[in-house]
One Martini backbone bead per residue (centre of mass of N, CA, C, O) as a GRO file, in nm:
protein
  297
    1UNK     BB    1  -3.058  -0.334  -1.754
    2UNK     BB    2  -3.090   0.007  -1.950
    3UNK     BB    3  -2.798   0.204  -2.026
    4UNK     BB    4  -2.672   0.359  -2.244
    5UNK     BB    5  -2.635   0.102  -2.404
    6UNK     BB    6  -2.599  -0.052  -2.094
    7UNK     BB    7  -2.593  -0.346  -1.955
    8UNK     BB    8  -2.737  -0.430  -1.616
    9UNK     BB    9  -2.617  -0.693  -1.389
   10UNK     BB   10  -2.605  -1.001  -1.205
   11UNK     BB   11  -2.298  -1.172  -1.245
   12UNK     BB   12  -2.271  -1.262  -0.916
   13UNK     BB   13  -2.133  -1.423  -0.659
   14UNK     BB   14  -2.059  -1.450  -0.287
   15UNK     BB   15  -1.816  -1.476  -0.025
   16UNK     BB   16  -1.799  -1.408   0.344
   17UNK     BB   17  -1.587  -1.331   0.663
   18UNK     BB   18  -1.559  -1.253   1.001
   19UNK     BB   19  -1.335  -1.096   1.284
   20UNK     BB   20  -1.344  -0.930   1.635
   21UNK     BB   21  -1.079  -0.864   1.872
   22UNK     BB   22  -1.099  -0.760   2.175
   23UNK     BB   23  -0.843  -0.669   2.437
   24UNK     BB   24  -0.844  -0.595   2.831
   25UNK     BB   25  -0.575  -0.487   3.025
   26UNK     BB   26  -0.444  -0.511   3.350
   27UNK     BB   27  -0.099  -0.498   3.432
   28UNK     BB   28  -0.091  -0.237   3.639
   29UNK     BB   29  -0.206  -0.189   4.015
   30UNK     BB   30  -0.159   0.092   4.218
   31UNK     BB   31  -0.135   0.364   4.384
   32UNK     BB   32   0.068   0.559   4.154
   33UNK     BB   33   0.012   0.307   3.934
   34UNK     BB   34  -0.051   0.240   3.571
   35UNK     BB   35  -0.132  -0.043   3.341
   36UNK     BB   36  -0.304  -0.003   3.009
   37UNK     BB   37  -0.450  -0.271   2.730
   38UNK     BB   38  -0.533  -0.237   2.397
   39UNK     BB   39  -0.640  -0.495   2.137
   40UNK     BB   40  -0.721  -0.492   1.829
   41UNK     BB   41  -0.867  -0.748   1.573
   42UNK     BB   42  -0.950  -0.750   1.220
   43UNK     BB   43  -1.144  -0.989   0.985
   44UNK     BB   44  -1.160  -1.048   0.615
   45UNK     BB   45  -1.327  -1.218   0.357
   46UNK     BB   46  -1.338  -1.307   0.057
   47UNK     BB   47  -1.534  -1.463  -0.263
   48UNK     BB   48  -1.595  -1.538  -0.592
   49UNK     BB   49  -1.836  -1.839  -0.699
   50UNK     BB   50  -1.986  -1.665  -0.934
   51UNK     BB   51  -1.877  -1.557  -1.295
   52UNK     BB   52  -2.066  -1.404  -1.572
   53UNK     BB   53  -1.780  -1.257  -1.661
   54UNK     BB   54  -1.568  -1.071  -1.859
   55UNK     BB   55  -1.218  -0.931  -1.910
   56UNK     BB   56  -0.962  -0.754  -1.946
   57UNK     BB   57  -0.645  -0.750  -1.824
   58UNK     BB   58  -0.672  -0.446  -1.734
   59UNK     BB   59  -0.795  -0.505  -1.483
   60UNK     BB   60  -0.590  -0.700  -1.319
   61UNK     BB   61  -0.335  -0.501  -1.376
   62UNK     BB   62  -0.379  -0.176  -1.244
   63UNK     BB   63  -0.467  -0.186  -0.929
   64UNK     BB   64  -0.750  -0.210  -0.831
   65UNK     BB   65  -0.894  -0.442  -0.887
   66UNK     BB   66  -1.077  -0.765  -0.937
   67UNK     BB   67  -1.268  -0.995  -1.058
   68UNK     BB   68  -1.278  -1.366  -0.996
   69UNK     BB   69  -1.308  -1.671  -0.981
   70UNK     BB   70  -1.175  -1.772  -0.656
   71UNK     BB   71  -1.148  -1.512  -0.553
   72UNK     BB   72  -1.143  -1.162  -0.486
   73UNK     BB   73  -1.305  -0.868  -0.549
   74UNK     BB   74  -1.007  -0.734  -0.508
   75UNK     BB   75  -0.775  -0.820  -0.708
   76UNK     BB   76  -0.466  -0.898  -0.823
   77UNK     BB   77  -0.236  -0.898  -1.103
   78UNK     BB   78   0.063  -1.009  -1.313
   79UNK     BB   79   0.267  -1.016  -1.499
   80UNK     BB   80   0.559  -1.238  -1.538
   81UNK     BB   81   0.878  -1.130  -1.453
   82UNK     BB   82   1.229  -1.242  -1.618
   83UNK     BB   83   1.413  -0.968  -1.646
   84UNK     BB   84   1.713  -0.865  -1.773
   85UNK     BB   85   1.880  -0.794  -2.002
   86UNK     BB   86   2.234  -0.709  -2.132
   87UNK     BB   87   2.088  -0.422  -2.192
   88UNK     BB   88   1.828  -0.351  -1.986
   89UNK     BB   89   1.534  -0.527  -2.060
   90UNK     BB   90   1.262  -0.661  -2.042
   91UNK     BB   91   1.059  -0.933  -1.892
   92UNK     BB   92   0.840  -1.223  -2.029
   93UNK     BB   93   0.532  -1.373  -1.946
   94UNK     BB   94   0.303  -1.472  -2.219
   95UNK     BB   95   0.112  -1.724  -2.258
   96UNK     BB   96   0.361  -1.912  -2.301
   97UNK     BB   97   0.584  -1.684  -2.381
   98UNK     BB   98   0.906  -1.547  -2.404
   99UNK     BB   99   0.925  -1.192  -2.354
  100UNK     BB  100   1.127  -0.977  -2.581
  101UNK     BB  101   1.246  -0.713  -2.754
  102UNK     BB  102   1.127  -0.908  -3.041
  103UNK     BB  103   0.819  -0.946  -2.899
  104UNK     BB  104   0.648  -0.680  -2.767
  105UNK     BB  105   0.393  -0.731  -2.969
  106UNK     BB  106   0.248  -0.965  -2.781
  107UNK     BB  107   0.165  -0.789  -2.631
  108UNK     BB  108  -0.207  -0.785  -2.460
  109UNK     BB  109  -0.434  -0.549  -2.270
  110UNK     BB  110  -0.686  -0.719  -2.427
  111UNK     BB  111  -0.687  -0.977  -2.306
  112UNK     BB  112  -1.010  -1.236  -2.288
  113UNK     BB  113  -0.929  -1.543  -2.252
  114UNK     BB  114  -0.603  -1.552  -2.161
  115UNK     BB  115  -0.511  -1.531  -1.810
  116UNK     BB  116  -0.342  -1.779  -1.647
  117UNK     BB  117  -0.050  -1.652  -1.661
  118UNK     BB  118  -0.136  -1.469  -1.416
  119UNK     BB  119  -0.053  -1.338  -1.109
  120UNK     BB  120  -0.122  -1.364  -0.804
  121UNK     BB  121  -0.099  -1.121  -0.533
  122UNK     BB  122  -0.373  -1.008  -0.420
  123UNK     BB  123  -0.562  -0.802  -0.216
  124UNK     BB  124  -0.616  -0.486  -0.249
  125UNK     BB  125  -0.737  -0.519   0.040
  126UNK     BB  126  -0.730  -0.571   0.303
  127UNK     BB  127  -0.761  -0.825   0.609
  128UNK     BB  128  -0.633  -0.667   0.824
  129UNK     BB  129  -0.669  -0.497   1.143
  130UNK     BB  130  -0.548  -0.267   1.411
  131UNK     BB  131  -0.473  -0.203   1.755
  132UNK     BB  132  -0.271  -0.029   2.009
  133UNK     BB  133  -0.278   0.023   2.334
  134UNK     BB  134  -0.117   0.241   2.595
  135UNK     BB  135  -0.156   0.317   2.957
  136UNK     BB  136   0.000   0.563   3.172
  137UNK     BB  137   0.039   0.624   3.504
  138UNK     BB  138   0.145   0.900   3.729
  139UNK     BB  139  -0.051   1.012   3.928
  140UNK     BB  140  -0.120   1.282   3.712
  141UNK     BB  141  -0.008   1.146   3.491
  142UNK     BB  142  -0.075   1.072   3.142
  143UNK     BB  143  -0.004   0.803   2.862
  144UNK     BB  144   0.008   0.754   2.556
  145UNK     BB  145  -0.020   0.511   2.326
  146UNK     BB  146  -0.114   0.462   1.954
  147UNK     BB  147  -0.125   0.190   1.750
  148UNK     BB  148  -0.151   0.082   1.420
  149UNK     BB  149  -0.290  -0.171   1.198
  150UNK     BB  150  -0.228  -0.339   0.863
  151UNK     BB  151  -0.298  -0.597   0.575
  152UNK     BB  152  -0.294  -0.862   0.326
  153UNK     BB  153  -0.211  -0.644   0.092
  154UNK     BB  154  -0.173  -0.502  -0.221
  155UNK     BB  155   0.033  -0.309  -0.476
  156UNK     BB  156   0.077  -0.059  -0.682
  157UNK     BB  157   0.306   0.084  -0.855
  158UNK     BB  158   0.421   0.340  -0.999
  159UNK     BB  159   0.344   0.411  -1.329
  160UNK     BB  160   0.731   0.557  -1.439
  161UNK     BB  161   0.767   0.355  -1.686
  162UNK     BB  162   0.974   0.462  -2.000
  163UNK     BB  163   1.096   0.498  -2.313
  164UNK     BB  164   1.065   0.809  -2.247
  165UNK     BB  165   1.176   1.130  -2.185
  166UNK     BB  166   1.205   1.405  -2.040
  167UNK     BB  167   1.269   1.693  -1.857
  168UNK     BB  168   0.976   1.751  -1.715
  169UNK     BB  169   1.043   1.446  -1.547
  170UNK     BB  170   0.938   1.313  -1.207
  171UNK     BB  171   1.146   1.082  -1.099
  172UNK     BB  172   1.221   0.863  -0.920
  173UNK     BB  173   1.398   0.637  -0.727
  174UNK     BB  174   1.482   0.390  -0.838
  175UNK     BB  175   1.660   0.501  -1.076
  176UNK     BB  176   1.964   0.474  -0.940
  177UNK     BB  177   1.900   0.116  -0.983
  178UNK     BB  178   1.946   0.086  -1.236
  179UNK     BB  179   2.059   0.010  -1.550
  180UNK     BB  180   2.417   0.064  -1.661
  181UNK     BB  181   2.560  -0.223  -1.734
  182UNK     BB  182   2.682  -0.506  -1.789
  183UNK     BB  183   2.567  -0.692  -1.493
  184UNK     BB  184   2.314  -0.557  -1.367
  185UNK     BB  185   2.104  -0.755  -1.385
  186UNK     BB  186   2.221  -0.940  -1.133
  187UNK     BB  187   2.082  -0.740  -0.924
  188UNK     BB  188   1.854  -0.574  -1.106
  189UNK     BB  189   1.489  -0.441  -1.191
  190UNK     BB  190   1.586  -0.200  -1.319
  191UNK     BB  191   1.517  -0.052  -1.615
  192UNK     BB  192   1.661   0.105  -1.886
  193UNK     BB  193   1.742   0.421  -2.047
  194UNK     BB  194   1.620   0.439  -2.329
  195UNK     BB  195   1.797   0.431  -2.628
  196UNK     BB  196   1.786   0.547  -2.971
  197UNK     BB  197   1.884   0.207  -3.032
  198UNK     BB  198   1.652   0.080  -2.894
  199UNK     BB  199   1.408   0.197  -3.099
  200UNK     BB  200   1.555   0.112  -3.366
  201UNK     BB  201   1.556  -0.206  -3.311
  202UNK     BB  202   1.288  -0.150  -3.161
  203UNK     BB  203   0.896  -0.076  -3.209
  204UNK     BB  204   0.789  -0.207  -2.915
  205UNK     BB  205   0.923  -0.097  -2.655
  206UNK     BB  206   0.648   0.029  -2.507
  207UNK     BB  207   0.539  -0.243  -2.427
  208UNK     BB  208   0.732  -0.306  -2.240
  209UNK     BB  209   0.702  -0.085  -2.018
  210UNK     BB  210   0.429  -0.132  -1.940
  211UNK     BB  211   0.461  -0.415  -1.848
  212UNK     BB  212   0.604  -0.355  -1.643
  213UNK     BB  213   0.409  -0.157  -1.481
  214UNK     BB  214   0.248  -0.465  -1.467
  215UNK     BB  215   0.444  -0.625  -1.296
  216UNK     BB  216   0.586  -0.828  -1.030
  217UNK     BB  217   0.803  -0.588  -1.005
  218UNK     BB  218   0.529  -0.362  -0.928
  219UNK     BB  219   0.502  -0.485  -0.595
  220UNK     BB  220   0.363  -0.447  -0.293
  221UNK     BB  221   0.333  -0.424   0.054
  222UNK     BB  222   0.043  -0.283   0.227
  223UNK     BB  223   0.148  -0.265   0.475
  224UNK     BB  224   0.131  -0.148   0.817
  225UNK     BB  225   0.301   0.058   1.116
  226UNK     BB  226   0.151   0.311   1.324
  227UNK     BB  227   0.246   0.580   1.477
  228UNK     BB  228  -0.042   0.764   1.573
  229UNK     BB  229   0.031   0.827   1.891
  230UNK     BB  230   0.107   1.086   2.155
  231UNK     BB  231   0.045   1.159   2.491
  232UNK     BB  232   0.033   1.426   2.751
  233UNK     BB  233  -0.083   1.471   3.092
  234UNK     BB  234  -0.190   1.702   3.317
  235UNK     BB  235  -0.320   1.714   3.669
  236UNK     BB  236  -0.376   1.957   3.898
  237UNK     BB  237  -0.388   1.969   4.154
  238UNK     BB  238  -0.652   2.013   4.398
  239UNK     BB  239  -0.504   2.189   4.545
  240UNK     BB  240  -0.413   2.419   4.370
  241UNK     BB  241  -0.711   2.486   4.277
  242UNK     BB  242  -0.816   2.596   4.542
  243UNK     BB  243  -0.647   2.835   4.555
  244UNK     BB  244  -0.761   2.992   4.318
  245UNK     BB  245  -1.117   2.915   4.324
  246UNK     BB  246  -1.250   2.923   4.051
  247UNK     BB  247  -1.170   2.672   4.024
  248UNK     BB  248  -1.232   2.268   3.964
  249UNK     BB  249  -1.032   2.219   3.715
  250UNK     BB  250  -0.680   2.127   3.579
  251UNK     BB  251  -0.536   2.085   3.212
  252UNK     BB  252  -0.242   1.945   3.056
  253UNK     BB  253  -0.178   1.885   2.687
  254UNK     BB  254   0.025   1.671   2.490
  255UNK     BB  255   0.014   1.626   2.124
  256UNK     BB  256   0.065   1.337   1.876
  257UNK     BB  257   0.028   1.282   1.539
  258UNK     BB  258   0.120   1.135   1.294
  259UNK     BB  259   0.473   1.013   1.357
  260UNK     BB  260   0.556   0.731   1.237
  261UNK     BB  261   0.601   0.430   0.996
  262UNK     BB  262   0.753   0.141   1.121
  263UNK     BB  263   0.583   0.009   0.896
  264UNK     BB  264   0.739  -0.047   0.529
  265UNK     BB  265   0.782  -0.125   0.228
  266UNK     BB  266   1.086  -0.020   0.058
  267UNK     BB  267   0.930  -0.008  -0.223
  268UNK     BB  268   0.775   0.265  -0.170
  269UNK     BB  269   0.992   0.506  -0.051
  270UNK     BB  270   0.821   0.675   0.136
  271UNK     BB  271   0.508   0.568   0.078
  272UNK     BB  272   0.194   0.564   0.163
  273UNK     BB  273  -0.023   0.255   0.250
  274UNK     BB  274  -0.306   0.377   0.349
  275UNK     BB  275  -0.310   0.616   0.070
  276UNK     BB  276  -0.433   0.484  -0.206
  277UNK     BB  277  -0.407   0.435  -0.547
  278UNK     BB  278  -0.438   0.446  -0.863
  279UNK     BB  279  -0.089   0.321  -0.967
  280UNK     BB  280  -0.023   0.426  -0.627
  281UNK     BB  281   0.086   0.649  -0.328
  282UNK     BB  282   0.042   0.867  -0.106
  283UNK     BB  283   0.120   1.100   0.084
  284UNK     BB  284   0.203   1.156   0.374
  285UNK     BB  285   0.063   1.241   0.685
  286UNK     BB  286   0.091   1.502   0.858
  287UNK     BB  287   0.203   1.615   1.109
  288UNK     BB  288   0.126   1.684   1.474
  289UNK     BB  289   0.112   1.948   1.734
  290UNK     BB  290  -0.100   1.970   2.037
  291UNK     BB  291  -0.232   2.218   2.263
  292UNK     BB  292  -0.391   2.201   2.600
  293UNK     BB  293  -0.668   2.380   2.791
  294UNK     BB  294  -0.828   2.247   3.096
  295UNK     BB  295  -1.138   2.420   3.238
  296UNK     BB  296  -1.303   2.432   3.541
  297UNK     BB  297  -1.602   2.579   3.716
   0.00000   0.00000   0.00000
């Protein structure tokens, strides 16, 4: 059918399947002493069969996930990165052409034809998640410690390079790592401060800099592991709840969540992977922590 102008229909088929498991174990029960652990791991795949239409290049390397046929429905693709020159100016493989700056017009963010050069780097979305509970007690205390994790998803890292910047542009960390002098190219993939002398050289250096934040060297691994939880309660014994008469228990609770992020890949630099956008990744969740008092009449 037709909505202003723009047809839409079904021009794809997918298949999917996924399981989840999940394991509960008593490890310790004493008298005075118990511990108990809860394990869940949960598994999704997707592929997509069959796909009746095509799309440009940007669509496969923004970060959000696109469709291709044999791929997962929110695939992740990449320009090919291949190093930086001696000037400190990135490089890449594009169409089975060495792209260098003297040749940065061949890059084409609109080709829709010729896509097999794209590098595969795996799915926008988690294919696996789950938590690890453990519960210890003895006598009135009860303490919980609640560990969650995801991961199989691949990030865009956000794209914060250009070929000029401003006084009023606020630099990542990365730039740190920039390249500086000749031969920090053998180092790192952090390409230079682009200056007027590159500019005057090169005319579309800025379709290098595009490239760059959509390439193969601008991915992280979605992954994580976070320490979500930690409680403690103490439940006032019976007898003392008796003398005081009006009650008939009581207890009290401090709690800690999102503690903090256990594991995250290091190109993030400590930008959480659980909460991204298209581009980039959002800040971490703020710690919270609550103290509780119950009591029952």
């Amino acid at each position: 059918y037709t909505i202003g102008g723009v047809r839409y229909g079904n021009v794809a088929s997918m298949k999917s399947h996924g399981f989840e498991l999940s394991i509960s174990t008593k490890n310790i029960e004493s008298k005075d002493f118990t511990w108990t652990t809860d394990f869940i791991f949960g598994s999704n795949f997707n592929e997509v069969t069959n796909l009746k239409t095509k799309s440009h290049l940007w669509s496969f390397v923004s970060g959000n996930g696109f469709a291709r046929e044999g791929y997962p429905v929110r695939s992740l693709f990449s320009i090919p990165y291949e190093g930086l020159t001696r000037e400190g100016l990135p490089t890449f493989r594009f169409k089975g052409d060495r792209i260098t700056p003297s040749n940065y017009n061949k890059i084409n963010f609109q080709e829709i034809d010729d896509l097999a050069f794209l590098k595969y780097e795996g799915s926008a979305e988690p294919t696996f998640n789950g938590s690890l509970g453990n519960i210890f007690t003895f006598k009135n205390l009860k303490l919980n410690i609640f560990i969650t994790y995801s991961g199989g998803n691949k990030l865009r890292l956000d794209p914060a390079f250009r070929s000029w910047y401003t006084d009023l542009w606020a630099t990542p960390r990365e730039f740190v790592n920039r390249w500086s002098v000749p031969g920090d190219e053998q180092k790192t993939d952090i390409p230079t401060l682009a200056a007027v002398r590159d500019h005057q050289s090169y005319g579309y250096i800025g379709y290098g800099y595009s490239a760059y934040n959509y390439s193969t060297a601008r991915v992280a691994d979605g992954g994580f592991i976070r320490l979500k939880e930690i409680s403690l309660a103490y439940n006032l014994p019976k007898s003392l709840v008796k003398r005081l008469g009006f009650l008939k228990s009581a207890s009290v609770k401090l709690q800690a969540t999102n503690i903090a992020l256990l594991y995250a890949d290091k190109k993030l630099y400590g930008q959480d992977p659980e909460f991204f956008r298209s581009g980039g990744v959002a800040s971490p969740l703020p710690r919270q922590i609550t103290a509780t008092v119950h009591l029952g009449f």
